[in-house]
Each structure stands twice: as C-alpha cells, then as structure tokens.
C-alpha cells in the first residue's frame, strides 16, 4: 500500500464521519418527534455500518491494500447516508 492508498482510506473514513455528524445536527432541528425518532434509528444503523467499515480499514492498512469487503462496506455506508439525508429533507418539509 502506498501512502496515497493509506491517505485515501483515512480520507474516506473522515468524510463518512463528517457526513454523519452533519446529519445528526440536522436531525436535532427536525420538529416532528416521530420523524426525529425514526431518523435516529437510521443513524444507529449507519453508526454500526461505519464501525464495521472502520474495523475493515484497519485490516486494509495492515495488509497494505484495500480489500473488496472494505470497498463494499464504504459503498453501503455512503448509500445509507444518502438515504438518511433524503429522509431528513422530507422530515423538514413535513414540518
């Protein structure tokens, strides 16, 4: 693994954590209590997926290469985050 690959893995994980943090702040502004509760359930699922991706990133750094499992986990987290962001938008529009 080159230092570029290691930096890319770290950057990927930082980006995912930042997106989740922004989503959590946006959820705090949702006025509908039921919607907020549902969104927080989604956050917990995403947090578990990020944890799995983070553990796999450690394995990637140990092996000096990106594994296919790591790429799959990161894609899954990105999809979940995109879905959450859309739901936050809908919840805010509902009031």
Coordinates of N, CA, C and O in Angstrom, one line a residue:
X1 N 0.8 -1.2 0.0 CA 0.0 0.0 0.0 C 0.9 1.2 0.0 O 1.8 1.3 0.8
X2 N 0.6 2.1 -0.9 CA 1.4 3.4 -0.9 C 0.8 4.3 0.1 O -0.3 4.1 0.7
X3 N 1.5 5.3 0.4 CA 1.0 6.3 1.4 C -0.3 7.0 0.8 O -1.1 7.4 1.6
X4 N -0.4 7.0 -0.5 CA -1.6 7.5 -1.1 C -2.8 6.7 -0.8 O -3.9 7.2 -0.5
X5 N -2.7 5.4 -0.9 CA -3.8 4.5 -0.5 C -4.2 4.6 0.9 O -5.4 4.7 1.3
X6 N -3.2 4.7 1.8 CA -3.5 4.9 3.2 C -4.2 6.2 3.5 O -5.2 6.3 4.2
X7 N -3.7 7.3 2.8 CA -4.4 8.6 2.9 C -5.8 8.5 2.4 O -6.7 9.2 3.0
X8 N -6.0 7.8 1.3 CA -7.4 7.7 0.7 C -8.3 7.0 1.7 O -9.5 7.4 1.8
X9 N -7.8 6.0 2.3 CA -8.7 5.2 3.3 C -9.0 6.2 4.5 O -10.2 6.2 4.9
X10 N -8.1 6.9 5.0 CA -8.3 7.8 6.1 C -9.3 8.9 5.7 O -10.2 9.2 6.4
X11 N -9.1 9.4 4.5 CA -9.9 10.5 4.0 C -11.3 10.0 3.8 O -12.3 10.7 4.1
X12 N -11.5 8.8 3.3 CA -12.8 8.2 3.1 C -13.6 8.1 4.4 O -14.7 8.5 4.6
X13 N -12.9 7.6 5.4 CA -13.5 7.4 6.8 C -13.8 8.8 7.4 O -14.9 9.0 7.9
X14 N -12.9 9.8 7.2 CA -13.2 11.1 7.8 C -14.4 11.7 7.1 O -15.3 12.3 7.8
X15 N -14.5 11.5 5.8 CA -15.7 12.1 5.0 C -17.0 11.4 5.6 O -18.0 12.1 5.8
X16 N -17.0 10.1 5.8 CA -18.2 9.4 6.3 C -18.6 9.9 7.7 O -19.8 10.2 7.9
X17 N -17.6 10.1 8.6 CA -17.9 10.6 9.9 C -18.4 12.0 9.9 O -19.3 12.4 10.6
X18 N -17.9 12.8 9.0 CA -18.3 14.2 8.9 C -19.8 14.3 8.3 O -20.6 15.1 8.8
X19 N -20.1 13.4 7.3 CA -21.5 13.4 6.8 C -22.4 13.0 7.9 O -23.5 13.5 8.0
X20 N -22.1 12.0 8.7 CA -22.9 11.5 9.8 C -23.1 12.6 10.8 O -24.2 12.8 11.3
X21 N -22.1 13.3 11.1 CA -22.1 14.4 12.1 C -23.1 15.5 11.6 O -23.9 16.0 12.4
X22 N -23.0 15.9 10.4 CA -23.9 16.9 9.8 C -25.3 16.4 9.8 O -26.2 17.2 10.1
X23 N -25.5 15.1 9.5 CA -26.9 14.6 9.6 C -27.4 14.6 11.0 O -28.6 15.0 11.2
X24 N -26.6 14.3 12.0 CA -27.1 14.3 13.3 C -27.5 15.7 13.8 O -28.5 15.9 14.5
X25 N -26.7 16.7 13.4 CA -27.1 18.1 13.7 C -28.4 18.5 13.0 O -29.2 19.2 13.6
X26 N -28.6 18.0 11.8 CA -29.8 18.4 11.0 C -31.0 17.7 11.7 O -32.1 18.2 11.7
X27 N -30.8 16.5 12.2 CA -31.9 15.7 12.9 C -32.3 16.5 14.1 O -33.5 16.5 14.4
X28 N -31.4 17.1 14.8 CA -31.7 17.9 16.0 C -32.7 19.0 15.7 O -33.5 19.4 16.6
X29 N -32.7 19.5 14.5 CA -33.6 20.6 14.1 C -34.9 20.1 13.5 O -35.8 21.0 13.3
X30 N -35.1 18.8 13.4 CA -36.4 18.3 13.0 C -37.5 18.5 14.1 O -37.2 18.1 15.2
X31 N -38.6 19.1 13.7 CA -39.6 19.4 14.7 C -40.5 18.3 15.1 O -40.9 18.1 16.2
X32 N -40.8 17.4 14.1 CA -41.7 16.3 14.3 C -41.0 15.2 15.1 O -40.0 14.6 14.7
X33 N -41.5 14.9 16.3 CA -40.9 14.0 17.2 C -40.8 12.5 16.7 O -39.8 11.8 16.8
X34 N -41.9 12.1 16.0 CA -41.9 10.8 15.4 C -40.9 10.6 14.3 O -40.1 9.6 14.3
X35 N -40.8 11.6 13.5 CA -39.8 11.6 12.4 C -38.4 11.6 13.0 O -37.5 10.9 12.5
X36 N -38.2 12.4 14.0 CA -36.8 12.5 14.6 C -36.5 11.1 15.2 O -35.3 10.7 15.1
X37 N -37.4 10.5 15.9 CA -37.2 9.2 16.4 C -36.8 8.2 15.3 O -35.8 7.4 15.5
X38 N -37.5 8.2 14.2 CA -37.2 7.3 13.1 C -35.8 7.6 12.5 O -35.1 6.7 12.2
X39 N -35.5 8.8 12.4 CA -34.2 9.2 11.8 C -33.1 8.8 12.7 O -32.0 8.4 12.3
X40 N -33.3 8.9 14.0 CA -32.2 8.4 15.0 C -32.0 6.9 14.9 O -30.9 6.4 15.1
X41 N -33.1 6.2 14.6 CA -32.9 4.7 14.4 C -32.0 4.5 13.2 O -31.2 3.6 13.2
X42 N -32.2 5.3 12.1 CA -31.4 5.1 10.9 C -30.0 5.5 11.3 O -29.0 4.8 10.8
X43 N -29.7 6.5 12.1 CA -28.4 6.9 12.5 C -27.7 5.7 13.2 O -26.5 5.5 13.0
X44 N -28.4 5.0 14.1 CA -27.8 3.9 14.8 C -27.3 2.8 13.8 O -26.3 2.2 14.0
X45 N -28.2 2.5 12.8 CA -27.8 1.5 11.8 C -26.6 2.0 11.0 O -25.7 1.2 10.8
X46 N -26.5 3.3 10.7 CA -25.4 3.8 9.9 C -24.1 3.8 10.8 O -23.0 3.4 10.3
X47 N -24.3 4.1 12.1 CA -23.1 4.0 13.0 C -22.5 2.6 13.1 O -21.3 2.5 13.1
X48 N -23.4 1.6 13.1 CA -22.9 0.2 13.1 C -22.1 -0.1 11.8 O -21.1 -0.7 11.8
X49 N -22.7 0.4 10.7 CA -22.0 0.2 9.4 C -20.7 0.9 9.3 O -19.7 0.3 8.8
X50 N -20.6 2.1 9.8 CA -19.4 2.9 9.8 C -18.4 2.2 10.7 O -17.2 2.1 10.4
X51 N -18.8 1.6 11.8 CA -17.9 0.9 12.7 C -17.3 -0.3 12.0 O -16.1 -0.6 12.1
X52 N -18.1 -1.0 11.3 CA -17.6 -2.2 10.5 C -16.6 -1.8 9.4 O -15.6 -2.4 9.3
X53 N -16.9 -0.7 8.8 CA -16.0 -0.2 7.7 C -14.7 0.3 8.4 O -13.6 0.1 7.8
X54 N -14.8 0.9 9.5 CA -13.6 1.4 10.2 C -12.7 0.2 10.6 O -11.5 0.3 10.5
X55 N -13.4 -0.8 11.1 CA -12.6 -2.0 11.5 C -11.9 -2.6 10.3 O -10.8 -3.1 10.3
X56 N -12.6 -2.6 9.2 CA -12.1 -3.2 7.9 C -10.9 -2.3 7.4 O -10.0 -2.8 6.8
X57 N -11.0 -1.0 7.7 CA -10.0 -0.1 7.2 C -8.7 -0.4 8.0 O -7.6 -0.2 7.4
X58 N -8.8 -0.8 9.2 CA -7.6 -1.2 10.0 C -7.0 -2.4 9.3 O -5.7 -2.5 9.2
X59 N -7.8 -3.3 8.9 CA -7.3 -4.5 8.2 C -6.6 -4.2 6.9 O -5.6 -4.7 6.5
X60 N -7.2 -3.2 6.2 CA -6.6 -2.7 4.9 C -5.2 -2.1 5.1 O -4.3 -2.4 4.4
X61 N -5.1 -1.3 6.2 CA -3.8 -0.7 6.5 C -2.8 -1.8 6.9 O -1.6 -1.7 6.5
X62 N -3.3 -2.8 7.6 CA -2.4 -3.9 8.0 C -1.9 -4.7 6.8 O -0.7 -5.1 6.7
X63 N -2.8 -4.9 5.8 CA -2.5 -5.7 4.6 C -1.8 -4.9 3.5 O -1.4 -5.4 2.5
X64 N -1.8 -3.6 3.7 CA -1.2 -2.6 2.7 C -2.0 -2.6 1.4 O -1.4 -2.4 0.4
X65 N -3.3 -2.8 1.5 CA -4.1 -2.7 0.3 C -5.6 -2.6 0.7 O -6.0 -3.0 1.8
X66 N -6.4 -2.1 -0.2 CA -7.8 -2.0 0.0 C -8.5 -3.4 -0.3 O -8.2 -4.0 -1.3
X67 N -9.3 -3.9 0.6 CA -10.0 -5.2 0.4 C -11.3 -4.9 -0.3 O -11.8 -3.8 -0.2
X68 N -11.8 -5.9 -1.0 CA -13.1 -5.7 -1.6 C -14.2 -5.5 -0.6 O -15.2 -4.8 -0.8
X69 N -14.0 -6.2 0.6 CA -15.0 -6.0 1.7 C -15.1 -4.6 2.1 O -16.1 -4.0 2.4
X70 N -13.9 -3.9 2.2 CA -13.8 -2.5 2.7 C -14.6 -1.7 1.7 O -15.4 -0.8 2.0
X71 N -14.3 -1.9 0.4 CA -15.0 -1.1 -0.6 C -16.5 -1.3 -0.6 O -17.3 -0.3 -0.7
X72 N -16.9 -2.5 -0.4 CA -18.4 -2.8 -0.2 C -19.0 -2.1 1.0 O -20.1 -1.5 0.9
X73 N -18.3 -2.1 2.1 CA -18.8 -1.5 3.3 C -18.9 0.0 3.2 O -19.8 0.6 3.6
X74 N -17.8 0.6 2.5 CA -17.9 2.0 2.4 C -19.0 2.4 1.4 O -19.7 3.4 1.7
X75 N -19.2 1.7 0.4 CA -20.3 2.0 -0.5 C -21.7 1.8 0.2 O -22.6 2.7 0.0
X76 N -21.8 0.8 1.0 CA -23.0 0.6 1.8 C -23.3 1.8 2.7 O -24.4 2.3 2.8
X77 N -22.2 2.3 3.4 CA -22.4 3.5 4.3 C -22.8 4.7 3.5 O -23.6 5.5 3.9
X78 N -22.1 4.9 2.3 CA -22.5 6.1 1.5 C -23.9 6.0 1.1 O -24.6 7.0 1.1
X79 N -24.4 4.8 0.7 CA -25.8 4.7 0.3 C -26.7 5.0 1.4 O -27.8 5.7 1.3
X80 N -26.4 4.4 2.6 CA -27.2 4.7 3.8 C -27.3 6.2 4.2 O -28.3 6.7 4.5
X81 N -26.1 6.8 4.1 CA -26.1 8.2 4.4 C -26.9 9.1 3.4 O -27.6 10.0 3.8
X82 N -26.8 8.7 2.1 CA -27.6 9.4 1.1 C -29.1 9.3 1.4 O -29.8 10.3 1.4
X83 N -29.5 8.1 1.8 CA -30.9 7.8 2.1 C -31.3 8.6 3.3 O -32.4 9.2 3.3
X84 N -30.4 8.6 4.3 CA -30.7 9.4 5.6 C -30.9 10.9 5.2 O -31.8 11.5 5.7
X85 N -30.0 11.4 4.5 CA -30.0 12.8 4.1 C -31.3 13.1 3.4 O -32.0 14.2 3.6
X86 N -31.8 12.3 2.5 CA -33.1 12.5 1.8 C -34.2 12.4 2.8 O -35.1 13.2 2.7
X87 N -34.2 11.5 3.7 CA -35.3 11.4 4.7 C -35.3 12.7 5.6 O -36.4 13.1 6.0
X88 N -34.1 13.2 5.9 CA -34.1 14.4 6.7 C -34.7 15.6 6.0 O -35.5 16.3 6.6
X89 N -34.4 15.6 4.7 CA -35.0 16.7 3.9 C -36.6 16.5 3.9 O -37.3 17.5 4.1
X90 N -37.1 15.3 3.7 CA -38.5 15.1 3.7 C -39.1 15.4 5.1 O -40.2 16.0 5.1
X91 N -38.4 15.1 6.2 CA -38.9 15.4 7.5 C -39.0 16.9 7.7 O -40.0 17.4 8.3
X92 N -38.0 17.6 7.2 CA -38.0 19.0 7.4 C -39.1 19.7 6.6 O -39.8 20.7 7.0
X93 N -39.4 19.1 5.4 CA -40.5 19.6 4.6 C -41.9 19.4 5.2 O -42.8 20.2 5.0
X94 N -42.0 18.2 5.9 CA -43.3 17.9 6.5 C -43.5 18.8 7.7 O -44.7 19.0 8.1
X95 N -42.5 19.4 8.3 CA -42.7 20.3 9.4 C -42.6 19.6 10.7 O -42.6 19.5 11.7

